Coordinates of C-alpha atoms and ligand atoms in Angstrom, one line a residue:
M205 CA 132.4 31.9 79.0
V206 CA 135.6 33.1 81.1
S207 CA 138.7 32.7 78.8
R208 CA 141.4 30.8 80.0
R209 CA 143.5 34.0 79.7
M210 CA 141.2 36.1 82.1
F211 CA 141.0 33.4 84.5
L212 CA 144.7 33.2 84.8
S213 CA 145.2 36.9 85.0
S214 CA 142.5 37.3 88.0
A215 CA 142.0 34.2 90.5
A216 CA 144.7 32.1 89.7
L217 CA 147.7 34.1 90.2
A218 CA 148.7 35.8 93.2
P219 CA 150.2 39.3 92.9
F220 CA 153.7 39.8 93.7
V221 CA 154.0 43.1 95.8
A222 CA 157.3 44.6 95.3
G223 CA 159.1 45.9 98.7
A224 CA 157.2 43.2 100.7
A225 CA 160.1 41.3 101.5
G226 CA 159.8 41.7 105.4
P227 CA 162.6 41.6 107.9
T228 CA 166.0 41.7 106.8
A229 CA 167.4 38.3 105.9
T230 CA 168.6 36.2 108.7
G231 CA 170.9 33.1 108.7
G232 CA 174.5 33.4 109.5
G233 CA 174.0 31.4 112.3
G234 CA 176.1 31.8 115.4
G235 CA 177.6 28.2 115.3
Q236 CA 175.8 26.1 117.9
R237 CA 175.5 22.5 117.5
P238 CA 173.6 20.5 116.7
V239 CA 171.7 22.4 114.0
V240 CA 169.7 21.5 110.9
V241 CA 169.2 23.7 107.9
G242 CA 166.8 23.2 105.0
S243 CA 164.0 24.1 102.6
S244 CA 161.2 25.9 104.0
N245 CA 158.8 22.8 103.2
G246 CA 161.1 21.0 105.7
L247 CA 160.4 22.9 108.8
R248 CA 158.8 19.7 110.6
A249 CA 161.4 18.0 109.0
A250 CA 164.2 19.8 110.3
E251 CA 162.7 19.9 113.8
L252 CA 162.3 16.1 113.8
A253 CA 166.0 15.6 112.6
L254 CA 167.2 17.6 115.3
E255 CA 165.3 15.8 117.9
R256 CA 166.9 12.6 116.5
M257 CA 170.2 14.0 116.6
K258 CA 169.5 15.3 120.6
A259 CA 168.7 11.7 121.1
G260 CA 171.8 10.5 119.7
A261 CA 171.1 9.4 116.3
D262 CA 173.5 9.5 113.6
P263 CA 173.2 12.9 111.3
L264 CA 172.3 11.1 108.2
D265 CA 169.8 9.0 109.8
A266 CA 168.3 11.9 111.5
V267 CA 167.9 14.0 108.2
I268 CA 166.5 11.2 106.3
A269 CA 163.8 10.7 109.3
G270 CA 163.1 14.2 108.6
V271 CA 162.8 14.0 104.8
N272 CA 160.7 10.8 105.0
L273 CA 157.8 12.9 106.7
V274 CA 157.6 15.1 103.4
E275 CA 158.1 12.2 101.2
D276 CA 155.1 10.4 102.9
D277 CA 153.1 13.4 102.7
P278 CA 150.4 13.8 100.0
K279 CA 149.9 17.3 100.6
D280 CA 153.6 18.1 99.4
M281 CA 153.5 17.6 95.8
S282 CA 157.1 18.2 94.7
V283 CA 158.5 15.2 97.0
G284 CA 157.6 11.3 97.4
Y285 CA 154.2 10.2 97.4
G286 CA 151.9 12.7 95.6
G287 CA 154.4 13.9 93.7
I288 CA 153.7 15.7 90.4
P289 CA 154.2 13.3 87.5
N290 CA 156.5 13.4 84.4
E291 CA 154.6 14.3 80.9
E292 CA 153.6 10.8 80.9
G293 CA 152.0 11.1 84.1
V294 CA 154.2 8.7 85.9
V295 CA 155.9 9.8 88.9
Q296 CA 159.7 9.6 88.9
L297 CA 161.6 10.4 92.2
D298 CA 165.4 11.7 92.7
A299 CA 167.3 11.4 95.9
C300 CA 170.7 11.6 97.3
V301 CA 172.3 11.1 101.0
M302 CA 175.8 11.8 101.8
H303 CA 177.5 10.7 105.3
G304 CA 180.4 13.3 106.5
P305 CA 181.8 10.6 109.3
S306 CA 182.4 7.9 106.6
G307 CA 182.4 10.1 103.4
R308 CA 180.1 7.9 101.8
A309 CA 177.1 8.8 99.6
G310 CA 174.4 6.9 97.9
A311 CA 171.8 7.9 95.4
V312 CA 168.6 7.1 92.8
A313 CA 167.3 8.6 90.1
A314 CA 164.0 8.3 87.9
L315 CA 163.0 6.0 90.7
E316 CA 159.2 4.7 90.1
G317 CA 156.9 3.2 92.8
I318 CA 158.9 3.7 95.9
K319 CA 157.9 6.3 98.2
N320 CA 160.9 7.0 100.2
P321 CA 163.7 7.5 97.5
S322 CA 165.7 8.8 100.2
R323 CA 166.0 5.5 102.3
V324 CA 166.7 3.7 99.0
A325 CA 169.6 6.2 98.3
K326 CA 171.0 5.3 101.9
A327 CA 170.8 1.4 101.0
V328 CA 172.8 2.0 97.6
M329 CA 175.7 3.9 99.9
E330 CA 175.6 1.1 102.7
T331 CA 175.1 -1.9 100.7
T332 CA 176.8 -1.6 97.3
D333 CA 180.1 -0.5 95.7
H334 CA 178.1 1.9 93.8
I335 CA 177.1 5.7 94.0
L336 CA 174.0 6.0 92.0
L337 CA 171.4 3.7 90.3
V338 CA 168.6 4.7 88.0
G339 CA 165.2 4.1 86.7
P340 CA 164.3 0.2 86.5
G341 CA 167.8 -0.7 88.1
A342 CA 167.0 1.4 91.1
R343 CA 163.6 -0.1 91.2
R344 CA 164.9 -3.5 91.0
F345 CA 167.4 -3.0 93.6
A346 CA 164.7 -1.3 96.2
E347 CA 162.5 -4.2 95.6
M348 CA 165.2 -6.7 96.5
N349 CA 165.6 -4.7 99.7
G350 CA 161.9 -5.2 100.6
F351 CA 160.8 -1.6 100.0
P352 CA 157.0 -2.0 99.0
V353 CA 156.0 -0.9 95.4
E354 CA 153.1 1.7 95.5
N355 CA 151.2 3.9 93.1
L356 CA 152.5 7.2 94.0
L357 CA 150.1 9.1 91.8
T358 CA 147.5 10.6 93.9
D359 CA 144.1 11.6 92.6
K360 CA 144.9 15.2 92.8
A361 CA 148.2 14.9 91.2
R362 CA 146.5 12.9 88.4
K363 CA 143.9 15.9 88.0
V364 CA 146.6 18.6 87.7
W365 CA 148.7 16.5 85.2
L366 CA 145.5 15.9 83.1
Y367 CA 144.4 19.4 83.3
W368 CA 148.0 20.4 81.8
K369 CA 147.8 17.6 79.0
Q370 CA 144.5 18.9 78.0
N371 CA 145.9 22.4 77.7
L372 CA 148.8 21.3 76.0
S373 CA 148.0 21.9 72.4
A374 CA 145.2 23.1 70.5
K375 CA 146.3 20.8 67.7
D376 CA 146.0 17.4 69.6
K377 CA 143.1 15.6 70.2
W378 CA 142.7 16.8 74.0
L379 CA 139.9 19.3 74.3
E380 CA 141.0 22.4 76.8
P381 CA 138.6 22.3 79.6
D382 CA 136.4 24.9 80.7
P383 CA 137.9 27.2 83.1
S384 CA 135.0 28.1 84.6
K385 CA 134.5 24.7 85.9
L386 CA 137.9 23.4 87.0
D387 CA 138.0 20.6 89.3
P388 CA 138.5 22.1 92.9
E389 CA 141.6 20.4 93.8
V390 CA 143.3 21.8 90.2
Q391 CA 142.1 25.2 91.5
E392 CA 143.8 24.6 95.0
F393 CA 146.9 23.5 93.3
I394 CA 147.0 26.8 91.4
R395 CA 146.6 28.9 94.5
D396 CA 149.1 27.2 96.4
Y397 CA 151.8 27.3 94.2
G398 CA 151.0 30.7 92.8
R399 CA 151.2 29.9 89.0
D400 CA 149.2 27.9 86.6
P401 CA 150.5 24.3 85.8
F402 CA 149.8 24.6 82.0
R403 CA 151.0 28.3 81.7
D404 CA 154.0 27.7 83.7
P405 CA 154.8 23.9 83.6
R406 CA 158.4 24.5 84.7
S407 CA 157.4 24.7 88.2
H408 CA 159.2 22.5 90.8
G409 CA 159.9 21.8 94.4
T410 CA 162.2 19.7 96.6
I411 CA 163.2 19.2 100.2
H412 CA 166.7 19.2 101.2
L413 CA 168.1 19.0 105.0
S414 CA 171.7 19.5 105.9
A415 CA 172.7 19.0 109.8
C416 CA 175.5 19.0 112.2
D417 CA 175.2 17.1 115.3
G418 CA 176.7 18.0 118.6
R419 CA 180.3 16.6 117.9
G420 CA 180.5 18.5 114.7
D421 CA 179.5 15.5 112.3
L422 CA 177.8 16.5 109.2
A423 CA 175.1 14.8 106.7
G424 CA 172.9 15.7 104.1
C425 CA 169.8 14.5 102.1
T426 CA 167.8 15.8 99.1
S427 CA 164.6 14.3 97.6
T428 CA 162.4 15.4 95.0
S429 CA 159.6 14.3 92.3
G430 CA 161.6 16.8 90.2
L431 CA 160.3 19.2 87.6
F432 CA 156.7 19.1 87.0
F433 CA 156.0 17.3 83.7
K434 CA 159.6 16.8 83.1
M435 CA 160.6 14.4 80.0
P436 CA 160.6 10.6 81.3
G437 CA 164.0 9.7 82.4
R438 CA 165.1 13.5 83.0
V439 CA 167.4 13.7 86.1
G440 CA 167.8 16.8 87.9
D441 CA 170.5 18.0 90.5
S442 CA 168.7 16.3 93.6
S443 CA 170.4 12.7 92.9
L444 CA 173.9 14.4 91.6
I445 CA 176.2 14.3 94.9
G446 CA 178.2 17.4 94.4
A447 CA 175.3 19.4 93.0
G448 CA 172.1 18.9 95.0
C449 CA 173.9 17.6 98.2
F450 CA 177.6 17.7 99.1
V451 CA 179.4 17.0 102.6
D452 CA 182.7 17.3 103.6
N453 CA 183.1 16.3 107.6
G454 CA 186.1 18.4 108.1
L455 CA 184.3 21.6 106.6
G456 CA 180.6 21.5 105.9
A457 CA 177.3 20.4 104.2
A458 CA 175.4 22.0 101.5
G459 CA 172.4 21.4 99.4
S460 CA 170.1 23.0 96.8
T461 CA 166.3 23.3 95.6
G462 CA 165.1 24.7 92.4
R463 CA 166.1 24.7 88.8
G464 CA 168.2 21.7 88.7
E465 CA 169.6 22.1 85.4
A466 CA 171.3 25.5 86.7
N467 CA 172.9 23.8 89.8
I468 CA 174.2 20.8 87.7
L469 CA 176.1 23.2 85.6
V470 CA 178.0 24.8 88.8
S471 CA 178.2 21.6 90.9
G472 CA 176.8 23.9 93.7
G473 CA 176.7 21.7 96.7
H474 CA 180.5 21.3 96.3
L475 CA 181.3 24.7 95.1
I476 CA 179.5 25.8 98.4
V477 CA 181.5 23.5 100.7
E478 CA 184.9 24.8 98.7
R479 CA 183.7 28.3 99.5
I480 CA 183.7 27.4 103.1
R481 CA 187.0 25.9 102.9
A482 CA 188.2 29.3 101.9
G483 CA 186.7 31.0 104.8
R484 CA 183.5 32.1 103.7
S485 CA 180.3 31.7 106.1
P486 CA 177.6 29.4 105.0
K487 CA 175.7 32.1 103.9
D488 CA 178.2 33.9 101.9
A489 CA 179.1 30.8 100.5
C490 CA 175.7 30.3 99.1
L491 CA 175.6 33.6 97.6
D492 CA 178.8 32.7 95.9
A493 CA 177.1 29.8 94.1
L494 CA 174.5 32.0 92.9
R495 CA 176.7 34.7 91.7
R496 CA 178.5 31.8 89.7
I497 CA 175.1 30.8 88.2
A498 CA 174.4 34.5 87.4
E499 CA 177.9 34.9 86.0
T500 CA 177.5 31.6 83.7
T501 CA 174.0 31.6 82.5
K502 CA 174.1 32.6 79.0
E503 CA 170.9 31.3 77.4
K504 CA 168.5 34.2 76.5
R505 CA 165.5 31.9 77.5
L506 CA 166.7 31.7 80.9
L507 CA 167.3 35.3 81.4
D508 CA 165.2 38.6 82.3
E509 CA 165.1 41.6 80.7
R510 CA 168.0 43.1 82.8
G511 CA 170.0 39.7 81.7
R512 CA 169.4 37.9 85.4
P513 CA 168.6 34.5 85.8
A514 CA 164.5 34.2 85.7
F515 CA 164.4 31.0 87.6
P516 CA 164.0 29.9 91.1
I517 CA 167.1 28.5 93.0
S518 CA 168.2 28.2 96.4
F519 CA 171.0 27.0 98.3
Y520 CA 171.4 26.0 102.0
A521 CA 174.8 25.3 104.1
V522 CA 176.0 24.4 107.5
S523 CA 179.7 24.4 108.5
K524 CA 181.3 22.1 111.1
S525 CA 181.2 24.9 113.7
G526 CA 177.4 24.7 113.6
A527 CA 177.1 28.0 111.6
Y528 CA 174.0 27.9 109.1
G529 CA 172.9 30.0 106.1
M530 CA 170.8 30.0 103.1
A531 CA 170.8 32.2 100.0
A532 CA 168.0 32.4 97.2
M533 CA 168.4 33.7 93.6
W534 CA 165.1 35.8 94.2
S535 CA 163.8 37.4 97.4
H536 CA 160.4 36.1 96.7
R537 CA 158.9 32.9 95.3
P538 CA 156.8 32.5 92.2
S539 CA 153.6 33.1 94.6
G540 CA 154.8 36.2 96.0
K541 CA 155.6 35.0 99.1
P542 CA 159.4 35.7 100.7
S543 CA 161.8 33.1 100.0
Q544 CA 162.5 31.3 103.4
F545 CA 164.2 28.5 104.9
A546 CA 163.7 26.3 107.8
V547 CA 166.4 26.0 110.9
A548 CA 166.3 23.9 113.6
D549 CA 168.7 24.4 116.7
A550 CA 168.7 25.2 120.5
Q551 CA 166.0 28.0 119.9
G552 CA 163.8 25.8 118.3
A553 CA 162.4 25.3 114.8
R554 CA 161.3 28.1 112.5
L555 CA 161.4 29.7 109.3
E556 CA 163.7 32.6 108.5
N557 CA 164.0 35.0 105.5
A558 CA 166.5 34.2 102.9
A559 CA 169.5 35.9 102.0
Y560 CA 169.1 36.8 98.2
L561 CA 170.9 38.3 95.0
Y562 CA 167.9 39.9 93.8
E563 CA 164.9 41.7 94.9
G564 CA 161.6 40.3 93.2
K565 CA 160.2 37.0 92.1
P566 CA 161.4 34.4 89.5
T567 CA 159.5 34.9 85.8
I568 CA 160.3 31.5 84.7
Ligands
LIG1059 N1 165.9 20.9 92.0 C1 164.9 20.0 91.7 C2 165.0 19.3 90.2 O1 165.7 20.0 89.5 C3 163.6 20.5 91.5 C4 163.4 21.9 92.6 O2 163.9 21.7 93.6 O3 162.6 22.6 92.6 O4 164.9 18.3 90.1

């Protein structure tokens, strides 16, 4: 029988090849409007948001329409329907939206059973005096607003969760599955994410889009199922205005994906917009936020042997003039692929390589 260790060290984990970063990071963006910038899983989402703005849509409605594509897609297992559940096997979603022209924002956290948390966040913004609703209160609010309640746990996400659960401890009553007989969907998940959900349960993913329309009006939206197998009730940065998303209609919009706990501690979205106020380009402002995280992360368990944050985190930003940028802590993703981001503007929708602080890939 193949041991789990052998299995992990061979088939499951794609190797990282040093120096395979590809072309120099792009982004800096010349200041064309309209423009949308976002996480690499949001390529089609950015394209749709751009089309909507070109057709006259408000920038917030445009980015939410884009994000909805990914929330609805079970193949993206880090957002909305099909997202990886918490440690009890329950999908809990976080999202926030911010609208530049009105200066308003809305958010939901630990929302169960509603596949478009970004739309619920917008309803919080538009129809309440509050910014953030959580858990059962957020769910009740969504139901009162006519959002359908659905089972968000797909069979694939359930199998991945079960695999994690069965492997969790040799001391509980769950027996470890035979690694040579892994379910094909679990194998596919390990291949796609480049890491094993048991060996590396801290895996995550999110969609963020920031947009600037033809008039220079700004908006942002972030949506996620959060850290894989998180503790029930855990809320990351994606529902926190000022962290996972922030917009100042006179300056710019910014957002984040990656280790939410690190972003919350520096209020990354707000910090980036303030750096834009200080005259930094969106790309340099994103790098500034990463440097702040690198300076302030002290816990050894989060650092590599050279004292660098060992986790993935990325920032995305657009300025009022339409300049855009993105930066990642690491040049490569856990899978070994280059860190990239999505952009849509008059040149079309495309992925560009990230600016980054460190060459290599995150190890936690
Ligand atoms: N930022 C998200 C969170 O912490 C996860 C991610 O983007 O990977 O919930």
